[in-house]
Amino acid sequence: MPMNCLGDYAAFMSWLHQARQSATPGELLAANADLTSPLGLLRRAMMAMRERPVPRREVRTWLAAAHEQARPDEQLLIEIYEQYAAVKRAHMEGQRETDLLRQSLREYEHLLMQVRRMPDSPLQAEMELLTSDGLIRSAKRLQRSDLVEEHAPRFEALAASLGSAPLFQHSMIQLLGAYTFLGEYVRAIDLGRDRRLTTLARQGIYTELLLSTVSNNYFNLGNLDQALAVLDDPYHGQPRPALIQSTFDSYRVYFGELTVDPSAFELPRYDTFFKCLLNFTVAESLVPVGKALAQREELLREVLTTSELALTRDTYPTDLLFGYWLRARARLLLGEYGMAVQELATLFEPQPQELLNRALLTALDLELAMTPMSALRIPLSEAEQRFRQVFEDARTTRYANPESLARLVQRWHPQAAAYAALMPNPVRECLPALDLLARVDQRATWRGQALPPALVPHLTRLGVRVPTLGVTLSGNAAYQVARLSRQVGEATVWGPVLPMLPVVVALSRGGEAHRDAARRAWRDFGMLPGAHRDPELEGVVEVWRAVVAGDRPLADGLRALQDL
């Protein structure tokens, strides 16, 4: 390392970025083992924090030795970096860090006052930049958007003034990440599209970090197409770097468009989510009859076991919300709708721009209305309005895509998508989900293909989350059912063949306009075919016919479902 890098942070960061193109952090540490001055030990610690795993003992030892030998201004710089390293280590090690962050925020505020009061020093700009960086990192984790807003302009100006392109680019990506964490995805994308950053990215300066960070904001807005385009377009059809490929594939897994081995991802923090989503994808590929039902249940139970970690460790708020959704959806598909409500008991409001999470969680509430529950988690009118609002916001929020959100809902909550297409004041982006409803009179068909009559009551029971009786399919019927698989991206999906009763149950919880919609849907799509072989369900259907007609109360219909 050139000696001017010891006292010149901009020179150090420029050298480090260049050196890492051809050497690992470990190799750089070995090559610079002779740096034993206070600033030399500090720079070695900075290199070591980029090593995986971080050599924690060595970092502590070097910083302590550096502090003991240093001048007063050097000591303050080392104290600032000690604080940064402590928080960074806690984050990487998955420690519960909320209390540590509160303490670090107070410490950074105190350090920043010291820096601004100290006599002139050649290290002052580095001190202020590192302190502001640490303060913004801690503030974002504590959802203190006011502090990020307060310190961001000075942070940006400092980063630009130091004259190092890698330092500026890395600092701006950190600020962009703060906006991401706070749910300010539009602002983050605006910064990521800044000509200064895109020009540096084209020069190979933190290109992958910028692309993956910007794409994540499109993803959280529910805009899968643009999230993928950000990662794909710069490579013009050439192989993507490993981080970019992992991020690209992960988005497709979230949207149910890809089935891969979860170990293929280089994003260890999200292993839990990948495993759960891939379980969902495999479960949705199975024909829901016979032995496959037991396999499906096993996959869903695995989701509940695997996802426990996502709720017990410190994690980003947006990831915590996604974890709640994972567990509640698994419970719902297992028929445990009461436990699904319980999984959402500590649910908090997503940020307004968290359109992906909002779409999934509001769709879940619509599907809860299709169960035998007498009392919903939130009233149907509120659930509908929240769902509509997601799409209204997607239409008016820059960089969002309501059609992409509708695909997401149709993939993981197809019954909710069909409901949203049939309810009064429907969501127009969900209209394609009507194609997933079975059409039933004396015969039953799905997208023009014949359905075995016995399959419809079986699917109806699954759809309203009540026990099934099992269904035996003959050779020809089994062939008919197997043909209903299709491709969504590179994932195989069976159907989904949607029965009408779940939608009717939810519509019947509304007012007269909803019952009108239920009557129209019943007339257009039908309920049970002839020769269905489930007389008990047929009796329940007749109760619901009377409920929809206004001849019996909703409670009678719900009680009939509960008795199945």
Coordinates of C-alpha atoms in Angstrom, one line a residue:
M1 CA 0.0 0.0 0.0
P2 CA 1.4 3.4 -0.9
M3 CA 2.4 5.4 2.2
N4 CA 0.2 8.4 1.2
C5 CA -2.8 6.1 1.9
L6 CA -2.1 6.2 5.6
G7 CA -3.2 9.7 6.2
D8 CA -5.3 10.2 3.1
Y9 CA -8.6 8.3 3.3
A10 CA -9.6 9.1 -0.3
A11 CA -6.3 7.8 -1.6
F12 CA -6.7 4.7 0.6
M13 CA -10.2 3.9 -0.7
S14 CA -9.1 4.4 -4.3
W15 CA -6.1 2.1 -3.8
L16 CA -8.2 -0.5 -2.0
H17 CA -10.8 -0.6 -4.7
Q18 CA -8.1 -1.1 -7.4
A19 CA -6.2 -3.6 -5.3
R20 CA -9.3 -5.8 -4.7
Q21 CA -9.7 -6.3 -8.5
S22 CA -6.7 -8.7 -8.3
A23 CA -6.4 -9.7 -4.6
T24 CA -8.6 -10.8 -1.7
P25 CA -8.8 -8.9 1.5
G26 CA -6.8 -11.7 3.1
E27 CA -4.0 -11.4 0.6
L28 CA -3.9 -7.6 1.0
L29 CA -3.7 -8.0 4.8
A30 CA -0.7 -10.4 4.4
A31 CA 1.0 -8.1 2.0
N32 CA 0.7 -5.1 4.4
A33 CA 1.5 -6.9 7.7
D34 CA 4.4 -4.6 8.2
L35 CA 2.1 -1.6 8.8
T36 CA 2.5 -1.0 12.6
S37 CA 2.0 2.7 13.0
P38 CA -1.4 3.9 14.4
L39 CA -2.8 4.8 11.0
G40 CA -1.2 1.6 9.5
L41 CA -3.0 -0.6 12.1
L42 CA -6.2 1.3 11.4
R43 CA -5.9 0.7 7.6
R44 CA -5.2 -3.0 8.3
A45 CA -8.4 -3.1 10.4
M46 CA -10.4 -1.5 7.6
M47 CA -9.1 -4.2 5.2
A48 CA -9.9 -6.9 7.7
M49 CA -13.5 -5.8 8.0
R50 CA -13.9 -6.8 4.4
E51 CA -12.6 -10.3 5.0
R52 CA -15.1 -13.2 5.4
P53 CA -15.2 -14.3 8.1
V54 CA -14.0 -11.1 9.8
P55 CA -10.9 -11.8 12.0
R56 CA -12.6 -10.2 15.0
R57 CA -9.8 -10.7 17.5
E58 CA -7.1 -9.2 15.2
V59 CA -9.3 -6.2 14.5
R60 CA -9.8 -5.5 18.2
T61 CA -6.1 -6.0 18.9
W62 CA -5.0 -3.7 16.1
L63 CA -7.4 -0.9 17.0
A64 CA -6.5 -1.1 20.7
A65 CA -2.7 -1.0 19.9
A66 CA -3.3 1.9 17.4
H67 CA -5.2 3.9 20.0
E68 CA -2.5 3.5 22.6
Q69 CA 0.2 4.9 20.3
A70 CA -1.8 7.6 18.5
R71 CA -1.9 11.4 18.6
P72 CA -5.2 12.9 19.9
D73 CA -6.7 13.4 16.4
E74 CA -5.7 9.9 15.4
Q75 CA -7.2 8.6 18.6
L76 CA -10.6 10.2 17.8
L77 CA -10.5 8.7 14.3
I78 CA -9.7 5.2 15.7
E79 CA -12.6 5.6 18.3
I80 CA -15.0 6.4 15.4
Y81 CA -13.9 3.3 13.5
E82 CA -14.1 1.1 16.6
Q83 CA -17.7 2.1 17.0
Y84 CA -18.4 1.4 13.3
A85 CA -16.6 -2.0 13.6
A86 CA -18.6 -3.0 16.7
V87 CA -22.0 -2.4 15.0
K88 CA -20.9 -4.0 11.7
R89 CA -19.7 -7.1 13.5
A90 CA -23.0 -7.4 15.4
H91 CA -25.0 -7.1 12.2
M92 CA -23.0 -9.7 10.3
E93 CA -23.1 -12.1 13.2
G94 CA -26.9 -11.9 13.4
Q95 CA -26.9 -10.5 16.9
R96 CA -30.0 -8.9 18.3
E97 CA -28.7 -5.4 17.9
T98 CA -31.5 -2.9 18.7
D99 CA -30.1 -1.9 22.0
L100 CA -26.6 -1.7 20.5
L101 CA -27.9 0.6 17.7
R102 CA -29.5 3.0 20.1
Q103 CA -26.3 3.2 22.0
S104 CA -24.2 3.6 18.8
L105 CA -26.5 6.4 17.6
R106 CA -25.9 8.3 20.8
E107 CA -22.2 7.6 20.5
Y108 CA -22.1 8.8 16.9
E109 CA -23.9 12.0 17.7
H110 CA -21.4 12.6 20.5
L111 CA -18.4 11.8 18.2
L112 CA -19.7 14.1 15.5
M113 CA -19.9 17.0 17.9
Q114 CA -16.3 16.2 19.0
V115 CA -15.1 16.2 15.3
R116 CA -16.8 19.5 14.5
R117 CA -15.3 21.1 17.7
M118 CA -11.7 19.9 17.3
P119 CA -8.8 22.0 15.9
D120 CA -8.0 21.6 12.3
S121 CA -6.6 18.3 11.3
P122 CA -5.7 16.6 8.0
L123 CA -7.9 13.7 9.2
Q124 CA -11.0 15.8 9.9
A125 CA -12.8 15.1 6.6
E126 CA -12.4 11.4 7.1
M127 CA -13.6 11.6 10.7
E128 CA -16.7 13.5 9.7
L129 CA -17.5 11.3 6.8
L130 CA -17.1 8.0 8.8
T131 CA -19.1 9.4 11.7
S132 CA -21.9 10.6 9.4
D133 CA -21.8 7.2 7.6
G134 CA -22.1 5.4 10.9
L135 CA -24.8 7.7 12.2
I136 CA -26.9 7.2 9.0
R137 CA -26.4 3.4 9.2
S138 CA -27.7 3.3 12.8
A139 CA -30.5 5.8 12.2
K140 CA -31.9 3.8 9.2
R141 CA -31.9 0.6 11.3
L142 CA -33.9 2.4 14.0
Q143 CA -36.2 3.9 11.4
R144 CA -35.1 7.4 12.3
S145 CA -35.7 8.9 8.8
D146 CA -35.5 12.4 10.3
L147 CA -31.8 11.9 11.2
V148 CA -31.0 10.4 7.8
E149 CA -32.7 13.5 6.2
E150 CA -30.8 15.8 8.4
H151 CA -27.3 14.4 7.7
A152 CA -27.6 13.2 4.1
P153 CA -26.8 16.5 2.4
R154 CA -23.6 17.1 4.3
F155 CA -22.6 13.4 3.9
E156 CA -23.0 13.7 0.2
A157 CA -21.1 16.9 0.0
L158 CA -18.2 15.5 2.0
A159 CA -18.0 12.3 -0.1
A160 CA -17.9 14.4 -3.3
S161 CA -15.3 16.8 -1.9
L162 CA -12.7 14.1 -1.1
G163 CA -12.0 13.5 -4.8
S164 CA -12.1 9.7 -4.8
A165 CA -14.5 8.2 -7.3
P166 CA -14.7 4.8 -5.4
L167 CA -15.2 6.5 -2.1
F168 CA -18.0 8.7 -3.5
Q169 CA -19.7 5.8 -5.3
H170 CA -19.6 3.6 -2.2
S171 CA -20.8 6.4 0.1
M172 CA -23.7 7.2 -2.2
I173 CA -24.7 3.5 -2.5
Q174 CA -24.7 3.4 1.3
L175 CA -27.1 6.4 1.4
L176 CA -29.2 4.8 -1.3
G177 CA -29.4 1.7 0.9
A178 CA -30.6 3.9 3.8
Y179 CA -33.4 5.2 1.7
T180 CA -34.2 1.6 0.8
F181 CA -34.3 0.5 4.4
L182 CA -36.6 3.3 5.3
G183 CA -39.0 2.3 2.5
E184 CA -38.3 5.3 0.4
Y185 CA -37.8 3.3 -2.8
V186 CA -38.6 6.0 -5.3
R187 CA -36.1 8.3 -3.7
A188 CA -33.5 5.5 -3.7
I189 CA -34.1 4.8 -7.4
D190 CA -33.8 8.5 -8.2
L191 CA -30.4 8.6 -6.5
G192 CA -29.3 5.3 -8.2
R193 CA -30.2 6.8 -11.6
D194 CA -28.0 9.9 -10.8
R195 CA -25.7 10.4 -13.8
R196 CA -22.6 10.6 -11.6
L197 CA -23.4 7.1 -10.2
T198 CA -24.3 5.5 -13.4
T199 CA -21.2 6.9 -15.1
L200 CA -18.9 5.5 -12.4
A201 CA -20.8 2.1 -12.6
R202 CA -20.0 1.9 -16.3
Q203 CA -16.4 2.4 -15.4
G204 CA -16.5 -0.7 -13.2
I205 CA -16.6 1.2 -9.9
Y206 CA -18.9 -0.8 -7.5
T207 CA -21.1 -1.7 -10.5
E208 CA -22.6 -4.9 -9.0
L209 CA -23.3 -3.2 -5.7
L210 CA -25.1 -0.3 -7.4
L211 CA -27.1 -2.5 -9.7
S212 CA -28.2 -5.0 -7.0
T213 CA -29.2 -2.1 -4.6
V214 CA -31.2 -0.2 -7.3
S215 CA -32.9 -3.3 -8.5
N216 CA -34.0 -4.2 -5.0
N217 CA -36.0 -1.0 -4.9
Y218 CA -37.9 -1.8 -8.0
F219 CA -38.5 -5.3 -6.6
N220 CA -39.9 -3.9 -3.3
L221 CA -42.2 -1.7 -5.4
G222 CA -43.5 -5.0 -7.0
N223 CA -42.0 -4.2 -10.4
L224 CA -40.3 -7.5 -11.3
D225 CA -39.8 -6.7 -14.9
Q226 CA -37.8 -3.6 -14.2
A227 CA -35.9 -5.1 -11.3
L228 CA -34.7 -7.9 -13.7
A229 CA -33.9 -5.4 -16.5
V230 CA -31.6 -3.4 -14.2
L231 CA -29.6 -6.5 -13.5
D232 CA -29.7 -7.8 -17.1
D233 CA -29.4 -4.9 -19.5
P234 CA -25.8 -3.9 -18.7
Y235 CA -24.5 -7.3 -19.6
H236 CA -26.0 -7.4 -23.1
G237 CA -26.8 -11.2 -23.0
Q238 CA -23.3 -12.1 -21.6
P239 CA -23.0 -14.2 -18.4
R240 CA -23.8 -12.1 -15.3
P241 CA -21.5 -11.9 -12.3
A242 CA -22.3 -14.3 -9.5
L243 CA -23.9 -11.7 -7.2
I244 CA -26.0 -10.3 -10.0
Q245 CA -27.1 -13.8 -11.1
S246 CA -28.0 -14.7 -7.5
T247 CA -30.0 -11.5 -7.1
F248 CA -31.7 -12.0 -10.5
D249 CA -32.7 -15.6 -9.6
S250 CA -33.9 -14.6 -6.2
Y251 CA -36.4 -12.2 -7.5
R252 CA -37.8 -14.9 -9.8
V253 CA -38.1 -17.2 -6.8
Y254 CA -40.1 -14.6 -4.9
F255 CA -42.5 -14.3 -7.8
G256 CA -42.8 -18.1 -8.1
E257 CA -41.1 -18.2 -11.6
L258 CA -38.1 -20.4 -10.8
T259 CA -37.3 -23.6 -9.0
V260 CA -33.6 -24.0 -8.0
D261 CA -31.5 -25.4 -5.3
P262 CA -31.5 -22.8 -2.5
S263 CA -27.8 -23.4 -1.9
A264 CA -27.2 -21.9 -5.4
F265 CA -27.8 -18.4 -4.0
E266 CA -24.9 -16.3 -2.7
L267 CA -27.3 -14.4 -0.4
P268 CA -27.1 -16.2 2.9
R269 CA -29.2 -13.8 4.9
Y270 CA -32.2 -14.8 2.8
D271 CA -31.7 -18.6 2.8
T272 CA -34.7 -19.0 5.0
F273 CA -37.0 -17.2 2.6
F274 CA -35.7 -19.0 -0.4
K275 CA -36.2 -22.4 1.2
C276 CA -39.8 -21.5 2.1
L277 CA -40.7 -20.0 -1.3
L278 CA -39.2 -23.0 -3.1
N279 CA -41.4 -25.3 -0.8
F280 CA -44.4 -23.2 -1.9
T281 CA -43.4 -23.6 -5.5
V282 CA -43.0 -27.4 -5.3
A283 CA -46.3 -27.6 -3.4
E284 CA -48.1 -25.7 -6.1
S285 CA -46.7 -28.0 -8.8
L286 CA -48.3 -31.1 -7.3
V287 CA -51.7 -32.4 -8.4
P288 CA -53.7 -31.9 -5.1
V289 CA -55.0 -35.4 -4.8
G290 CA -53.9 -38.7 -3.3
K291 CA -50.4 -39.1 -2.0
A292 CA -49.5 -35.6 -3.3
L293 CA -51.7 -34.1 -0.6
A294 CA -49.6 -35.6 2.1
Q295 CA -46.4 -34.4 0.3
R296 CA -47.9 -30.9 0.0
E297 CA -48.7 -30.9 3.8
E298 CA -45.2 -31.9 4.6
L299 CA -43.8 -29.1 2.4
L300 CA -46.0 -26.6 4.2
R301 CA -45.1 -27.8 7.6
E302 CA -41.4 -27.4 6.6
V303 CA -42.2 -23.7 5.8
L304 CA -43.5 -23.2 9.4
T305 CA -40.4 -24.9 10.9
T306 CA -37.9 -23.1 8.6
S307 CA -39.5 -19.7 8.9
E308 CA -39.3 -19.6 12.7
L309 CA -35.8 -18.1 12.5
A310 CA -37.1 -15.2 10.3
L311 CA -39.2 -14.0 13.2
T312 CA -36.9 -14.6 16.1
R313 CA -33.7 -12.8 14.9
D314 CA -33.3 -9.1 14.4
T315 CA -34.1 -8.4 10.8
Y316 CA -35.2 -5.6 8.5
P317 CA -38.8 -4.6 9.0
T318 CA -39.7 -5.4 5.4
D319 CA -38.3 -8.9 5.8
L320 CA -40.2 -9.3 9.1
L321 CA -43.4 -8.5 7.3
F322 CA -42.6 -11.0 4.6
G323 CA -41.9 -13.6 7.3
Y324 CA -45.4 -13.0 8.8
W325 CA -46.9 -13.5 5.3
L326 CA -44.9 -16.8 4.7
R327 CA -46.2 -18.3 7.9
A328 CA -49.8 -17.1 7.6
R329 CA -50.0 -18.4 4.0
A330 CA -48.7 -21.8 5.1
R331 CA -51.3 -21.9 7.9
L332 CA -54.1 -21.0 5.6
L333 CA -53.2 -23.6 3.0
L334 CA -53.1 -26.2 5.8
G335 CA -56.6 -25.3 6.7
E336 CA -55.4 -23.6 10.0
Y337 CA -57.1 -20.3 9.3
G338 CA -57.5 -19.5 13.0
M339 CA -53.7 -19.9 13.4
A340 CA -53.2 -17.8 10.3
V341 CA -54.9 -14.9 12.0
Q342 CA -52.8 -15.5 15.1
E343 CA -49.6 -15.4 13.0
L344 CA -50.6 -11.9 12.0
A345 CA -51.4 -10.7 15.6
T346 CA -48.2 -8.6 15.8
L347 CA -48.4 -7.4 12.2
F348 CA -47.5 -3.7 11.8
E349 CA -48.3 -1.4 8.9
P350 CA -45.9 -1.6 6.0
Q351 CA -44.4 1.6 4.6
P352 CA -46.6 3.2 1.8
Q353 CA -44.1 2.2 -0.9
E354 CA -43.8 -1.4 0.3
L355 CA -46.1 -2.5 -2.5
L356 CA -44.9 -6.0 -2.7
N357 CA -45.5 -6.8 1.0
R358 CA -48.8 -4.8 1.0
A359 CA -50.1 -6.7 -2.0
L360 CA -49.4 -10.1 -0.4
L361 CA -50.7 -9.2 3.0
T362 CA -53.9 -7.6 1.7
A363 CA -54.5 -10.6 -0.5
L364 CA -54.1 -12.9 2.5
D365 CA -56.9 -11.0 4.3
L366 CA -59.2 -11.4 1.3
E367 CA -58.6 -15.2 1.3
L368 CA -59.2 -15.4 5.0
A369 CA -62.7 -14.1 4.2
M370 CA -63.2 -17.3 2.1
T371 CA -62.9 -19.5 5.2
P372 CA -65.6 -20.6 7.7
M373 CA -64.5 -18.0 10.2
S374 CA -67.3 -16.1 11.8
A375 CA -65.2 -13.0 12.8
L376 CA -62.5 -11.8 10.4
R377 CA -59.2 -10.3 11.3
I378 CA -60.4 -7.0 9.7
P379 CA -63.8 -6.3 8.2
L380 CA -64.3 -7.3 4.5
S381 CA -64.9 -3.7 3.4
E382 CA -61.5 -2.7 5.0
A383 CA -59.7 -5.7 3.4
E384 CA -61.1 -4.8 0.0
Q385 CA -60.2 -1.1 0.3
R386 CA -56.7 -1.9 1.4
F387 CA -56.2 -4.2 -1.6
R388 CA -57.6 -1.7 -4.0
Q389 CA -55.4 1.0 -2.5
V390 CA -52.3 -1.1 -3.2
F391 CA -53.1 -1.0 -6.9
E392 CA -54.1 2.6 -6.9
D393 CA -50.8 3.4 -5.3
A394 CA -49.0 1.2 -7.9
R395 CA -50.7 3.2 -10.7
T396 CA -49.6 6.6 -9.3
T397 CA -46.1 5.7 -7.8
R398 CA -43.2 6.3 -10.1
Y399 CA -41.3 3.1 -11.0
A400 CA -44.1 0.8 -9.7
N401 CA -46.0 -1.7 -12.0
P402 CA -49.6 -2.7 -11.1
E403 CA -49.6 -5.5 -13.7
S404 CA -46.5 -7.1 -12.1
L405 CA -48.2 -6.9 -8.7
A406 CA -51.3 -8.6 -10.1
R407 CA -49.1 -11.5 -11.4
L408 CA -47.6 -11.8 -7.9
V409 CA -51.0 -12.0 -6.3
Q410 CA -52.3 -14.4 -8.9
R411 CA -49.3 -16.7 -8.3
W412 CA -49.5 -16.9 -4.5
H413 CA -53.2 -15.9 -3.8
P414 CA -55.1 -16.9 -6.9
Q415 CA -58.5 -17.0 -5.1
A416 CA -57.9 -13.4 -3.9
A417 CA -57.1 -12.3 -7.4
A418 CA -60.3 -13.9 -8.7
Y419 CA -62.2 -12.3 -5.9
A420 CA -60.7 -8.9 -6.7
A421 CA -61.9 -9.3 -10.3
L422 CA -65.5 -10.1 -9.2
M423 CA -66.0 -7.8 -6.3
P424 CA -67.9 -4.5 -6.7
N425 CA -65.4 -1.9 -7.9
P426 CA -63.0 -4.6 -9.1
V427 CA -59.3 -4.3 -9.6
R428 CA -58.8 -4.3 -13.3
E429 CA -55.3 -5.7 -13.2
C430 CA -56.7 -8.9 -11.6
L431 CA -59.2 -9.6 -14.4
P432 CA -57.0 -12.3 -16.0
A433 CA -57.5 -14.4 -12.8
L434 CA -61.1 -15.1 -14.0
D435 CA -59.5 -17.5 -16.5
L436 CA -58.5 -19.7 -13.5
L437 CA -62.1 -20.3 -12.4
A438 CA -63.7 -23.7 -13.2
R439 CA -66.8 -23.5 -15.4
V440 CA -69.5 -25.9 -14.1
D441 CA -72.9 -27.1 -15.2
Q442 CA -73.6 -30.7 -15.7
R443 CA -70.0 -31.0 -16.9
A444 CA -66.9 -29.1 -15.5
T445 CA -64.1 -27.6 -17.6
W446 CA -61.1 -25.4 -16.9
R447 CA -59.7 -23.3 -19.7
G448 CA -61.5 -25.5 -22.2
Q449 CA -60.2 -28.8 -20.7
A450 CA -62.6 -31.3 -19.2
L451 CA -62.4 -31.9 -15.4
P452 CA -63.4 -35.1 -13.7
P453 CA -66.7 -34.4 -11.8
A454 CA -65.3 -35.7 -8.5
L455 CA -62.5 -33.2 -8.6
V456 CA -64.6 -30.1 -8.3
P457 CA -66.1 -30.8 -4.8
H458 CA -62.6 -31.9 -3.6
L459 CA -61.1 -28.6 -4.8
T460 CA -64.0 -26.7 -3.3
R461 CA -63.3 -28.2 0.1
L462 CA -59.6 -27.3 -0.2
G463 CA -60.6 -23.8 -1.3
V464 CA -62.7 -23.1 1.7
R465 CA -60.1 -24.7 4.0
V466 CA -62.3 -27.6 5.3
P467 CA -61.4 -31.3 5.5
T468 CA -61.4 -33.2 2.2
L469 CA -62.9 -36.7 1.7
G470 CA -60.2 -37.8 -0.7
V471 CA -60.8 -38.4 -4.3
T472 CA -59.9 -41.5 -6.4
L473 CA -59.3 -40.9 -10.1
S474 CA -59.5 -43.5 -12.8
G475 CA -56.7 -43.8 -15.4
N476 CA -58.4 -41.4 -17.9
A477 CA -59.4 -39.0 -15.1
A478 CA -55.9 -39.0 -13.7
Y479 CA -54.6 -38.2 -17.2
Q480 CA -57.1 -35.3 -17.5
V481 CA -56.0 -33.9 -14.2
A482 CA -52.2 -34.2 -15.0
R483 CA -52.7 -32.3 -18.2
L484 CA -53.7 -29.2 -16.2
S485 CA -50.1 -28.4 -15.3
R486 CA -48.5 -25.3 -17.0
Q487 CA -45.4 -23.2 -16.9
V488 CA -45.0 -19.9 -15.0
G489 CA -41.6 -18.8 -16.1
E490 CA -39.4 -21.8 -15.5
A491 CA -41.6 -23.2 -12.7
T492 CA -44.3 -25.8 -13.1
V493 CA -47.7 -25.0 -11.7
W494 CA -50.7 -27.3 -11.5
G495 CA -53.8 -25.2 -12.4
P496 CA -54.7 -23.6 -10.1
V497 CA -58.3 -24.7 -10.8
L498 CA -60.4 -22.3 -8.7
P499 CA -63.8 -23.4 -7.5
M500 CA -66.6 -20.8 -7.1
L501 CA -67.7 -21.4 -3.5
P502 CA -64.8 -19.7 -1.7
V503 CA -65.4 -16.5 -3.7
V504 CA -69.2 -16.7 -3.0
V505 CA -68.5 -17.1 0.7
A506 CA -66.4 -13.9 0.8
L507 CA -68.8 -11.9 -1.4
S508 CA -71.7 -13.0 0.9
R509 CA -70.0 -11.1 3.8
G510 CA -70.7 -7.8 2.0
G511 CA -73.8 -5.9 1.3
E512 CA -76.4 -6.2 -1.4
A513 CA -74.0 -5.2 -4.2
H514 CA -71.8 -8.0 -3.1
R515 CA -74.6 -10.5 -3.1
D516 CA -75.6 -9.3 -6.6
A517 CA -72.0 -10.1 -7.6
A518 CA -72.2 -13.5 -6.0
R519 CA -75.4 -14.3 -7.9
R520 CA -73.9 -13.3 -11.2
A521 CA -70.7 -15.3 -10.6
W522 CA -72.7 -18.3 -9.5
R523 CA -74.8 -18.1 -12.7
D524 CA -71.7 -17.6 -14.9
F525 CA -69.4 -20.2 -13.5
G526 CA -71.6 -22.7 -11.6
M527 CA -70.8 -24.6 -8.5
L528 CA -71.0 -28.4 -8.6
P529 CA -71.3 -30.7 -11.6
G530 CA -73.6 -33.7 -11.9
A531 CA -72.1 -37.0 -10.6
H532 CA -69.9 -35.2 -8.1
R533 CA -70.3 -37.8 -5.4
D534 CA -70.2 -35.4 -2.4
P535 CA -73.8 -35.1 -1.1
E536 CA -72.7 -33.5 2.2
L537 CA -71.1 -30.6 0.3
E538 CA -74.1 -30.4 -2.0
G539 CA -76.2 -29.7 1.1
V540 CA -73.9 -27.0 2.2
V541 CA -74.0 -25.5 -1.3
E542 CA -77.8 -25.3 -1.1
V543 CA -77.5 -23.4 2.2
W544 CA -75.2 -20.9 0.4
R545 CA -77.7 -20.7 -2.4
A546 CA -80.2 -19.5 0.1
V547 CA -77.7 -17.1 1.7
V548 CA -76.9 -15.5 -1.6
A549 CA -80.6 -15.2 -2.4
G550 CA -81.1 -13.4 0.9
D551 CA -83.3 -16.2 2.3
R552 CA -81.0 -17.3 5.0
P553 CA -78.4 -15.4 7.2
L554 CA -74.7 -15.5 6.6
A555 CA -74.3 -17.3 10.0
D556 CA -76.2 -20.3 8.6
G557 CA -73.7 -20.6 5.7
L558 CA -70.7 -20.3 7.9
R559 CA -72.1 -22.8 10.3
A560 CA -72.7 -25.3 7.5
L561 CA -69.0 -25.0 6.4
Q562 CA -67.8 -25.4 10.0
D563 CA -69.8 -28.6 10.3
L564 CA -68.1 -30.2 7.3

